[in-house]
mmCIF file of C-alpha atoms in Angstrom:
data_model
loop_
_atom_site.group_PDB
_atom_site.id
_atom_site.type_symbol
_atom_site.label_atom_id
_atom_site.label_comp_id
_atom_site.label_asym_id
_atom_site.label_seq_id
_atom_site.Cartn_x
_atom_site.Cartn_y
_atom_site.Cartn_z
ATOM 1 C CA MET V 1 240.600 -35.760 27.554
ATOM 2 C CA GLN V 2 238.279 -38.610 28.454
ATOM 3 C CA LYS V 3 234.614 -37.875 28.931
ATOM 4 C CA VAL V 4 233.227 -38.819 32.332
ATOM 5 C CA LYS V 5 229.723 -39.156 33.739
ATOM 6 C CA LEU V 6 228.406 -35.853 35.041
ATOM 7 C CA PRO V 7 227.357 -35.662 38.676
ATOM 8 C CA ILE V 8 223.596 -35.685 39.144
ATOM 9 C CA LYS V 9 223.613 -32.795 41.617
ATOM 10 C CA VAL V 10 226.109 -29.995 42.077
ATOM 11 C CA ASP V 11 226.420 -26.907 44.286
ATOM 12 C CA PRO V 12 226.652 -24.172 41.613
ATOM 13 C CA VAL V 13 227.959 -21.452 43.955
ATOM 14 C CA ARG V 14 230.825 -23.511 45.337
ATOM 15 C CA THR V 15 231.587 -24.919 41.890
ATOM 16 C CA ALA V 16 231.655 -21.394 40.397
ATOM 17 C CA GLN V 17 233.998 -20.187 43.138
ATOM 18 C CA LYS V 18 236.359 -23.025 42.219
ATOM 19 C CA ARG V 19 235.870 -22.244 38.484
ATOM 20 C CA LEU V 20 235.381 -25.902 37.617
ATOM 21 C CA ASP V 21 234.731 -27.232 34.119
ATOM 22 C CA TYR V 22 232.975 -30.464 33.211
ATOM 23 C CA ASP V 23 233.407 -32.276 29.919
ATOM 24 C CA GLY V 24 231.194 -35.298 30.225
ATOM 25 C CA ILE V 25 228.260 -37.382 29.193
ATOM 26 C CA ILE V 26 224.795 -38.148 30.440
ATOM 27 C CA LYS V 27 223.865 -41.765 29.816
ATOM 28 C CA ALA V 28 220.862 -42.181 27.510
ATOM 29 C CA ASP V 29 218.953 -44.211 30.094
ATOM 30 C CA LEU V 30 218.959 -41.186 32.462
ATOM 31 C CA LEU V 31 217.101 -39.087 29.852
ATOM 32 C CA SER V 32 213.738 -40.769 30.414
ATOM 33 C CA ARG V 33 211.596 -37.657 29.874
ATOM 34 C CA LEU V 34 213.372 -36.914 26.580
ATOM 35 C CA ALA V 35 212.871 -40.539 25.531
ATOM 36 C CA GLY V 36 209.157 -40.165 26.274
ATOM 37 C CA SER V 37 208.972 -37.105 24.000
ATOM 38 C CA THR V 38 210.723 -38.865 21.100
ATOM 39 C CA GLN V 39 210.766 -42.352 19.612
ATOM 40 C CA SER V 40 214.057 -43.065 21.374
ATOM 41 C CA VAL V 41 217.317 -41.544 22.526
ATOM 42 C CA ILE V 42 220.027 -42.953 20.254
ATOM 43 C CA SER V 43 223.198 -41.702 21.950
ATOM 44 C CA ASP V 44 224.489 -40.456 25.262
ATOM 45 C CA ALA V 45 224.318 -36.671 25.651
ATOM 46 C CA ASN V 46 227.658 -34.879 25.280
ATOM 47 C CA VAL V 47 227.837 -31.984 27.741
ATOM 48 C CA ASN V 48 230.377 -29.217 28.355
ATOM 49 C CA LEU V 49 229.881 -27.039 31.446
ATOM 50 C CA PHE V 50 231.864 -24.047 32.653
ATOM 51 C CA PHE V 51 231.242 -22.555 36.119
ATOM 52 C CA ASP V 52 232.545 -19.088 37.009
ATOM 53 C CA LEU V 53 231.803 -15.772 38.730
ATOM 54 C CA ASP V 54 231.102 -12.642 36.681
ATOM 55 C CA GLN V 55 232.334 -9.104 37.463
ATOM 56 C CA ARG V 56 229.517 -8.620 39.976
ATOM 57 C CA ARG V 57 230.543 -11.867 41.707
ATOM 58 C CA THR V 58 227.344 -13.528 40.466
ATOM 59 C CA PRO V 59 227.876 -17.268 40.010
ATOM 60 C CA PHE V 60 226.877 -18.668 36.641
ATOM 61 C CA MET V 61 227.011 -21.859 34.624
ATOM 62 C CA ARG V 62 227.534 -21.709 30.860
ATOM 63 C CA GLY V 63 227.410 -24.796 28.722
ATOM 64 C CA ASN V 64 226.281 -26.740 25.695
ATOM 65 C CA ALA V 65 224.858 -30.177 25.127
ATOM 66 C CA SER V 66 224.024 -32.391 22.171
ATOM 67 C CA VAL V 67 222.264 -35.713 21.772
ATOM 68 C CA ASP V 68 220.959 -37.865 18.912
ATOM 69 C CA VAL V 69 217.304 -38.894 19.040
ATOM 70 C CA MET V 70 214.894 -40.753 16.776
ATOM 71 C CA LEU V 71 211.796 -38.780 15.719
ATOM 72 C CA THR V 72 208.663 -39.623 13.732
ATOM 73 C CA CYS V 73 208.035 -37.584 10.576
ATOM 74 C CA GLN V 74 204.622 -35.946 10.813
ATOM 75 C CA ARG V 75 204.128 -36.134 7.017
ATOM 76 C CA CYS V 76 205.018 -39.743 6.182
ATOM 77 C CA GLN V 77 205.070 -41.280 9.696
ATOM 78 C CA GLY V 78 208.556 -42.683 9.061
ATOM 79 C CA GLU V 79 211.315 -42.504 11.657
ATOM 80 C CA PHE V 80 214.454 -40.422 11.176
ATOM 81 C CA PRO V 81 217.489 -39.500 13.303
ATOM 82 C CA HIS V 82 217.802 -35.931 14.573
ATOM 83 C CA THR V 83 220.601 -34.196 16.485
ATOM 84 C CA ILE V 84 219.606 -31.750 19.204
ATOM 85 C CA SER V 85 222.201 -29.131 20.164
ATOM 86 C CA VAL V 86 221.674 -26.465 22.808
ATOM 87 C CA GLU V 87 223.640 -23.688 24.487
ATOM 88 C CA PHE V 88 222.599 -22.234 27.831
ATOM 89 C CA CYS V 89 223.685 -19.912 30.610
ATOM 90 C CA TYR V 90 222.191 -20.186 34.105
ATOM 91 C CA SER V 91 222.682 -18.474 37.418
ATOM 92 C CA PRO V 92 221.507 -20.051 40.678
ATOM 93 C CA VAL V 93 218.937 -18.249 42.853
ATOM 94 C CA ARG V 94 217.464 -19.191 46.217
ATOM 95 C CA ASP V 95 213.914 -17.819 45.733
ATOM 96 C CA GLU V 96 211.564 -16.050 43.330
ATOM 97 C CA GLU V 97 212.507 -12.581 44.630
ATOM 98 C CA ALA V 98 216.134 -13.022 43.574
ATOM 99 C CA ILE V 99 215.085 -13.668 39.957
ATOM 100 C CA ASP V 100 214.224 -9.980 39.442
ATOM 101 C CA LYS V 101 217.718 -8.926 40.569
ATOM 102 C CA LEU V 102 219.433 -11.304 38.133
ATOM 103 C CA PRO V 103 221.081 -9.809 34.998
ATOM 104 C CA ASP V 104 219.246 -10.489 31.733
ATOM 105 C CA ALA V 105 222.183 -12.509 30.392
ATOM 106 C CA TYR V 106 221.350 -15.386 32.757
ATOM 107 C CA GLU V 107 218.428 -17.735 33.021
ATOM 108 C CA PRO V 108 217.530 -18.391 36.657
ATOM 109 C CA THR V 109 217.666 -21.836 38.187
ATOM 110 C CA ILE V 110 216.322 -22.283 41.687
ATOM 111 C CA VAL V 111 218.532 -24.286 44.035
ATOM 112 C CA ASP V 112 217.094 -26.840 46.456
ATOM 113 C CA GLU V 113 217.242 -26.660 50.267
ATOM 114 C CA ASN V 114 220.867 -27.881 50.207
ATOM 115 C CA GLY V 115 221.961 -25.282 47.652
ATOM 116 C CA ASP V 116 222.255 -27.866 44.858
ATOM 117 C CA ILE V 117 220.843 -28.043 41.334
ATOM 118 C CA ASN V 118 219.996 -31.223 39.456
ATOM 119 C CA LEU V 119 222.270 -31.050 36.383
ATOM 120 C CA ILE V 120 220.647 -33.998 34.619
ATOM 121 C CA GLN V 121 217.142 -32.541 34.910
ATOM 122 C CA LEU V 122 218.283 -29.040 33.915
ATOM 123 C CA ILE V 123 220.086 -30.248 30.792
ATOM 124 C CA GLU V 124 217.242 -32.603 29.884
ATOM 125 C CA ASP V 125 214.820 -29.652 30.094
ATOM 126 C CA GLU V 126 217.020 -27.673 27.692
ATOM 127 C CA LEU V 127 217.182 -30.569 25.235
ATOM 128 C CA MET V 128 213.403 -31.041 25.349
ATOM 129 C CA LEU V 129 212.827 -27.352 24.662
ATOM 130 C CA GLU V 130 214.951 -27.648 21.532
ATOM 131 C CA LEU V 131 212.815 -30.419 20.006
ATOM 132 C CA PRO V 132 211.133 -29.297 16.765
ATOM 133 C CA GLN V 133 207.458 -28.349 17.054
ATOM 134 C CA VAL V 134 206.684 -30.393 13.949
ATOM 135 C CA ALA V 135 209.133 -33.207 13.313
ATOM 136 C CA ARG V 136 209.633 -34.013 9.646
ATOM 137 C CA HIS V 137 212.231 -35.186 7.167
ATOM 138 C CA ASP V 138 213.920 -32.857 4.739
ATOM 139 C CA ASN V 139 211.805 -32.527 1.577
ATOM 140 C CA ASP V 140 214.286 -34.667 -0.387
ATOM 141 C CA ASP V 141 214.270 -37.497 2.175
ATOM 142 C CA CYS V 142 210.520 -37.676 2.852
ATOM 143 C CA LYS V 143 208.418 -40.297 1.045
ATOM 144 C CA ILE V 144 205.611 -37.801 0.579
ATOM 145 C CA GLY V 145 207.700 -34.747 -0.335
ATOM 146 C CA THR V 146 206.234 -31.368 -1.212
ATOM 147 C CA HIS V 147 204.358 -32.421 -4.369
ATOM 148 C CA ASN V 148 201.806 -34.564 -2.493
ATOM 149 C CA LEU V 149 200.803 -32.079 0.187
ATOM 150 C CA SER V 150 197.363 -31.027 -1.131
ATOM 151 C CA PHE V 151 194.393 -32.665 0.527
ATOM 152 C CA GLY V 152 191.535 -31.898 -1.829
ATOM 153 C CA ASP V 153 190.249 -28.906 -3.755
ATOM 154 C CA ILE V 154 189.828 -25.546 -2.145
ATOM 155 C CA PRO V 155 186.356 -24.175 -2.905
ATOM 156 C CA VAL V 156 186.185 -20.818 -4.649
ATOM 157 C CA ALA V 157 185.070 -18.028 -2.349
ATOM 158 C CA ASP V 158 181.702 -16.369 -2.955
ATOM 159 C CA GLU V 159 181.854 -13.311 -5.175
ATOM 160 C CA ARG V 160 180.556 -10.691 -2.812
ATOM 161 C CA PRO V 161 180.562 -7.023 -3.690
ATOM 162 C CA ASN V 162 183.433 -5.082 -2.211
ATOM 163 C CA PRO V 163 182.075 -2.814 0.548
ATOM 164 C CA PHE V 164 184.597 -0.141 -0.390
ATOM 165 C CA ALA V 165 183.469 -0.006 -4.042
ATOM 166 C CA VAL V 166 181.195 2.938 -3.130
ATOM 167 C CA LEU V 167 184.254 5.008 -2.296
ATOM 168 C CA LYS V 168 185.500 4.605 -5.894
ATOM 169 C CA ASN V 169 182.461 6.582 -7.081
ATOM 170 C CA LEU V 170 183.162 9.419 -4.639
ATOM 171 C CA LYS V 171 186.686 9.830 -6.055
ATOM 172 C CA SER V 172 185.453 11.253 -9.405
#
């Protein structure tokens, strides 16, 4: 099956009632916030979405996405490619009060005044959350590696008497 561009906005309730699936891409130029959090976005994001209703007739959207980005190693400051892969499951809600009634299996996503959600923004948020806190090469690929990670000598701590040493004398 050929991958197509995902729609920017979708009505999740109507789409879940129709039980639609999307197998598509998000063009790299639409992922501007992700590009701002990385050196660059190398590839288009591959996205699979599945809309359905659960046993309680709650609409939900389950999916996964992956994209290749360029990151800067925090040890050697060199660039390296990194693949981000995420899985998610959302259910649309109209307001904050409906979030408490939602089953724990679903993350809430608030729909706009037309009942739509912005798929591009939602998936981009998920990809950004999956970025590593500290980007770095594998130890074998990094110029610095693990053997050059000390930054000076650690001073020896003062030899203070142990405050619990008195209790040793009470034992005998």
